[in-house]
Coordinates of C-alpha atoms in Angstrom, one line a residue:
M8 CA 57.8 -80.7 51.8
N9 CA 57.1 -81.8 55.4
T10 CA 56.1 -79.8 58.4
S11 CA 59.4 -80.2 60.2
Q12 CA 61.1 -78.4 57.4
H13 CA 58.8 -75.5 57.9
T14 CA 59.3 -75.5 61.6
N15 CA 63.0 -75.5 61.5
T16 CA 63.8 -73.2 58.6
Q17 CA 60.9 -70.8 58.3
N18 CA 60.2 -69.7 61.9
P19 CA 59.0 -66.1 61.6
G20 CA 59.2 -65.2 65.3
L21 CA 56.3 -65.3 67.8
V22 CA 54.8 -61.8 67.1
K23 CA 54.8 -62.3 63.3
A24 CA 53.5 -65.8 63.7
W25 CA 50.5 -64.5 65.7
I26 CA 49.9 -61.7 63.3
S27 CA 50.0 -64.2 60.4
A28 CA 47.5 -66.4 62.3
F29 CA 45.1 -63.5 62.6
R30 CA 45.1 -63.6 58.7
P31 CA 44.9 -59.8 58.1
R32 CA 43.8 -60.3 54.5
T33 CA 40.5 -61.7 55.7
L34 CA 39.7 -58.7 57.8
P35 CA 38.4 -56.4 55.0
L36 CA 35.7 -59.0 54.4
A37 CA 34.6 -58.8 58.1
L38 CA 34.4 -55.0 57.7
S39 CA 32.3 -55.1 54.6
C40 CA 29.1 -56.2 56.2
I41 CA 29.4 -53.7 59.0
G42 CA 30.2 -51.0 56.5
M43 CA 27.1 -51.9 54.4
G44 CA 24.9 -51.8 57.5
G45 CA 26.3 -48.4 58.4
F46 CA 25.8 -47.0 54.9
M47 CA 22.2 -48.2 54.8
A48 CA 21.5 -46.6 58.2
A49 CA 23.1 -43.3 56.9
A50 CA 20.9 -43.5 53.8
N51 CA 17.8 -43.8 55.9
G52 CA 18.9 -41.1 58.4
V53 CA 19.6 -43.3 61.4
F54 CA 23.4 -43.6 61.4
D55 CA 25.1 -43.9 64.8
A56 CA 28.9 -43.7 64.7
T57 CA 29.4 -45.2 68.2
V58 CA 27.3 -48.2 67.4
V59 CA 29.0 -48.8 64.1
G60 CA 32.4 -48.4 65.7
L61 CA 31.6 -51.1 68.3
C62 CA 30.2 -53.3 65.6
V63 CA 33.5 -53.0 63.8
L64 CA 35.5 -53.9 66.9
T65 CA 33.3 -56.8 67.8
T66 CA 33.3 -58.2 64.3
L67 CA 37.1 -57.9 64.0
F68 CA 37.4 -59.9 67.3
L69 CA 35.0 -62.5 65.9
Q70 CA 36.9 -62.8 62.6
I71 CA 40.2 -63.2 64.3
L72 CA 38.7 -65.8 66.7
S73 CA 37.4 -67.7 63.6
N74 CA 40.8 -67.6 62.0
L75 CA 42.6 -68.9 65.1
A76 CA 39.9 -71.6 65.5
N77 CA 40.4 -72.5 61.8
D78 CA 44.1 -72.8 62.2
Y79 CA 43.8 -75.0 65.3
G80 CA 40.9 -77.0 63.9
D81 CA 42.3 -77.8 60.5
S82 CA 45.6 -78.9 62.1
K83 CA 43.7 -81.1 64.6
H84 CA 41.4 -82.7 62.0
G85 CA 44.0 -83.1 59.3
A86 CA 43.1 -80.5 56.6
D87 CA 46.4 -78.7 57.3
S88 CA 49.0 -81.3 56.5
E89 CA 51.9 -81.8 54.2
H90 CA 49.4 -82.3 51.4
R91 CA 47.9 -78.8 51.7
E92 CA 48.9 -76.5 48.8
G93 CA 47.8 -73.2 50.3
P94 CA 49.8 -71.1 52.7
M95 CA 51.2 -72.9 55.8
R96 CA 49.3 -72.3 59.0
A97 CA 50.8 -71.5 62.3
V98 CA 50.0 -74.7 64.2
Q99 CA 50.7 -76.8 61.2
A100 CA 54.1 -75.3 60.8
G101 CA 54.9 -75.5 64.5
H102 CA 55.2 -71.7 64.9
I103 CA 52.5 -71.7 67.6
Q104 CA 51.8 -74.6 69.8
A105 CA 48.2 -76.0 69.7
E106 CA 47.7 -75.3 73.4
H107 CA 48.8 -71.7 73.0
M108 CA 46.4 -71.4 70.0
K109 CA 43.5 -72.6 72.2
K110 CA 44.4 -69.9 74.8
G111 CA 44.4 -67.3 72.0
M112 CA 40.9 -68.5 71.0
A113 CA 39.8 -68.1 74.6
V114 CA 41.2 -64.5 74.7
F115 CA 39.4 -63.5 71.5
S116 CA 36.2 -65.2 72.7
L117 CA 36.3 -63.1 75.8
L118 CA 37.1 -59.9 73.8
S119 CA 34.2 -60.6 71.4
L120 CA 31.8 -61.1 74.3
V121 CA 32.9 -58.0 76.2
S122 CA 32.8 -55.8 73.1
G123 CA 29.5 -57.3 72.1
L124 CA 27.9 -56.6 75.5
L125 CA 29.2 -53.0 75.4
L126 CA 27.7 -52.7 71.9
L127 CA 24.3 -54.0 73.1
W128 CA 24.3 -51.7 76.1
V129 CA 25.1 -48.6 74.0
A130 CA 22.4 -49.6 71.4
F131 CA 19.6 -50.6 73.7
G132 CA 20.3 -49.5 77.2
A133 CA 18.4 -50.8 80.3
E134 CA 15.0 -50.1 78.7
G135 CA 15.7 -52.4 75.8
L136 CA 16.1 -55.6 77.8
L137 CA 14.3 -58.0 75.5
L138 CA 16.2 -56.8 72.5
F139 CA 19.4 -56.9 74.5
L140 CA 18.8 -60.5 75.4
A141 CA 17.8 -61.4 71.8
F142 CA 21.0 -60.0 70.4
L143 CA 23.0 -61.5 73.2
V144 CA 21.8 -65.0 72.0
L145 CA 22.7 -64.0 68.5
G146 CA 26.2 -62.9 69.6
L147 CA 26.8 -66.1 71.5
A148 CA 25.7 -68.0 68.4
S149 CA 28.3 -66.0 66.4
I150 CA 31.0 -67.0 68.9
W151 CA 29.9 -70.6 68.6
A152 CA 29.9 -70.5 64.8
A153 CA 33.4 -68.9 64.8
I154 CA 34.9 -71.7 66.9
N155 CA 33.0 -74.7 65.6
Y156 CA 33.6 -74.1 61.8
T157 CA 36.6 -76.3 62.0
A158 CA 37.6 -76.6 65.7
G159 CA 34.7 -78.4 67.3
D160 CA 34.4 -82.1 67.8
K161 CA 31.9 -82.2 64.8
P162 CA 33.0 -79.1 62.8
Y163 CA 30.3 -78.0 60.4
G164 CA 32.9 -76.8 57.9
Y165 CA 33.8 -80.4 57.3
A166 CA 30.2 -81.3 56.5
G167 CA 30.1 -78.6 53.8
L168 CA 27.9 -76.2 55.8
G169 CA 30.5 -73.4 55.9
D170 CA 28.9 -71.6 52.9
I171 CA 25.6 -71.4 54.7
F172 CA 27.1 -70.0 57.9
V173 CA 29.2 -67.4 56.0
F174 CA 26.2 -66.3 53.9
V175 CA 24.1 -65.9 57.1
F176 CA 26.7 -64.3 59.4
F177 CA 28.7 -62.2 56.9
G178 CA 25.5 -61.3 55.0
L179 CA 22.2 -61.3 56.7
V180 CA 23.2 -61.1 60.3
G181 CA 26.1 -58.7 59.7
V182 CA 24.2 -56.1 57.6
L183 CA 20.7 -56.4 59.0
G184 CA 22.1 -56.6 62.6
T185 CA 24.2 -53.5 62.2
Y186 CA 21.3 -51.7 60.6
F187 CA 18.9 -52.7 63.4
L188 CA 21.2 -51.8 66.2
Q189 CA 21.1 -48.2 64.9
A190 CA 17.5 -47.9 63.7
Q191 CA 15.9 -50.5 66.1
A192 CA 13.7 -51.3 63.2
L193 CA 14.2 -53.0 59.8
Q194 CA 13.6 -51.5 56.4
P195 CA 12.6 -54.5 54.1
L196 CA 14.7 -53.5 51.1
V197 CA 17.9 -53.5 53.2
I198 CA 17.8 -57.3 52.7
L199 CA 19.2 -56.8 49.2
P200 CA 22.4 -55.1 50.3
A201 CA 22.7 -57.9 52.9
L202 CA 22.5 -60.4 50.1
I203 CA 25.3 -58.6 48.3
C204 CA 27.6 -59.2 51.3
G205 CA 26.3 -62.7 51.7
F206 CA 27.0 -63.7 48.1
F207 CA 30.4 -62.1 47.9
S208 CA 31.6 -63.4 51.3
T209 CA 30.6 -66.9 50.3
A210 CA 32.5 -66.4 47.0
V211 CA 35.6 -65.6 49.0
L212 CA 35.2 -68.8 50.9
N213 CA 34.6 -70.7 47.7
V214 CA 37.9 -69.5 46.2
N215 CA 39.6 -70.8 49.4
N216 CA 37.8 -74.1 49.1
I217 CA 38.5 -74.6 45.4
R218 CA 42.2 -74.0 46.1
D219 CA 42.1 -76.6 48.8
I220 CA 40.1 -79.3 47.1
S221 CA 42.9 -81.9 47.1
S222 CA 44.0 -81.6 50.7
D223 CA 40.4 -81.2 51.9
T224 CA 39.4 -84.4 50.1
L225 CA 42.3 -86.3 51.8
A226 CA 41.3 -84.9 55.2
G227 CA 37.6 -85.8 54.7
K228 CA 36.5 -82.2 54.6
R229 CA 33.4 -82.2 52.5
S230 CA 33.3 -78.6 51.4
I231 CA 31.0 -77.5 48.6
P232 CA 33.8 -77.7 45.9
V233 CA 34.8 -81.1 47.2
R234 CA 31.2 -82.2 46.8
L235 CA 30.6 -80.5 43.4
G236 CA 34.0 -81.2 41.8
P237 CA 36.4 -78.5 40.4
K238 CA 34.3 -77.5 37.3
R239 CA 30.9 -77.2 38.9
A240 CA 32.5 -75.4 41.9
R241 CA 33.6 -72.8 39.4
V242 CA 30.1 -72.5 38.0
Y243 CA 28.8 -72.1 41.5
H244 CA 31.4 -69.3 42.0
L245 CA 30.1 -67.4 39.0
L246 CA 26.5 -67.8 40.3
L247 CA 27.6 -66.3 43.7
L248 CA 29.2 -63.3 41.9
A249 CA 26.1 -62.9 39.7
G250 CA 23.9 -63.0 42.8
G251 CA 25.8 -60.2 44.5
V252 CA 25.7 -58.0 41.4
L253 CA 22.0 -58.6 40.7
S254 CA 21.1 -57.8 44.3
A255 CA 22.9 -54.5 43.9
F256 CA 21.0 -53.6 40.7
G257 CA 17.8 -54.8 42.3
Y258 CA 18.1 -52.5 45.3
V259 CA 18.9 -49.5 43.2
L260 CA 16.0 -50.1 40.7
L261 CA 13.5 -50.6 43.5
N262 CA 14.8 -47.6 45.5
Y263 CA 16.0 -45.3 42.7
E264 CA 16.5 -41.6 43.4
S265 CA 19.8 -40.6 41.7
P266 CA 22.3 -41.8 39.1
W267 CA 24.9 -41.8 41.9
Q268 CA 23.3 -45.0 43.2
F269 CA 24.9 -46.9 40.3
L270 CA 28.4 -45.9 41.5
F271 CA 29.1 -49.5 42.3
I272 CA 29.3 -50.2 38.6
L273 CA 32.9 -49.0 38.8
A274 CA 33.8 -52.1 40.8
L275 CA 32.2 -54.5 38.3
P276 CA 35.4 -55.0 36.3
L277 CA 37.1 -56.4 39.4
V278 CA 34.2 -58.8 39.9
V279 CA 34.6 -59.9 36.3
V280 CA 38.4 -60.3 36.7
N281 CA 37.8 -62.6 39.7
G282 CA 35.2 -64.7 38.0
L283 CA 37.4 -65.2 34.9
N284 CA 40.5 -66.0 36.8
V285 CA 38.8 -68.5 39.2
W286 CA 37.3 -70.1 36.1
R287 CA 40.6 -70.3 34.2
K288 CA 43.3 -70.9 36.9
Q289 CA 43.7 -74.5 37.9
T290 CA 46.6 -74.8 40.4
S291 CA 46.3 -73.8 44.1
K292 CA 49.2 -71.4 43.7
E293 CA 47.5 -69.6 40.8
L294 CA 44.2 -69.4 42.6
D295 CA 45.5 -68.1 46.0
P296 CA 45.9 -64.4 45.0
Y297 CA 42.2 -64.3 44.0
L298 CA 41.2 -65.0 47.6
K299 CA 42.6 -61.7 48.7
Q300 CA 41.5 -60.0 45.5
M301 CA 37.8 -61.1 46.1
A302 CA 37.9 -59.9 49.7
M303 CA 39.3 -56.5 48.6
T304 CA 36.8 -56.3 45.7
T305 CA 34.0 -56.9 48.2
L306 CA 35.1 -54.1 50.4
L307 CA 35.5 -51.7 47.4
F308 CA 32.1 -52.8 46.0
V309 CA 30.5 -52.0 49.4
L310 CA 32.2 -48.6 49.7
L311 CA 31.1 -47.6 46.2
F312 CA 27.6 -49.0 46.7
G313 CA 27.2 -47.4 50.1
I314 CA 28.5 -44.0 49.0
G315 CA 26.2 -44.1 46.0
Q316 CA 23.2 -44.5 48.3
V317 CA 24.2 -41.7 50.7
V318 CA 25.2 -38.9 48.4

């Protein structure tokens, strides 16, 4: 099916096209690392609702920016073409013009920056200038990473580095940054909950990349699954899931106070379901539902894990 067919017969209307380009099903994943950082702060008695709220807002803006940049960049570089078997994207289908998508990216870059500056001001104030500047650099790096995953002249997603950036920003930076903005100090064991989010977020990306192996190969996008091949990419997926689960058990065992801390075990069947189905399903259409399922599993896992540490 060619792109002109999509353009002419499946135009959803401008508002729906933009909402679809925001990719709402990816947003729970963006909230997971902030939620984990908030729960860890609450467990250590340093929770700040205003800081967490601004972290949520800033992260949502960054995630939408990343999604718009991905839509624009994959269309520009050829990963979104008639060969792509996943859902049609807005620029690819002609629902949003490329120049309008670039303007949308500029708007969300600005929103991310303004929200981030407000967050840093609330967290550190005038007296924390050095920390303010350090986190500002980190925030600008996040905006750069969101745009240049696929939309830059040399997109790092096409070089197979997307997994590293997702692991770092959706795991270590997201959780540890949220925690530090509240506590203004780091508790070493919090790195384990950060690893949970890092492993599971990378697993979400991996499902996406396994689904798109064929079209990414044709476009020269050297994602990890393209490099590894379908079978080893699935082994890699199981290792990512195991890494998240082991990090959760490791934190509880090293910081044990109550059986409630094992509440996250209730989410393990969903992790197993994802692993089994990604291993067994072969077609892009069969794999696609497990992208959303892994994102929602990550959010539920974080909620249960976090509640277990707080109660």
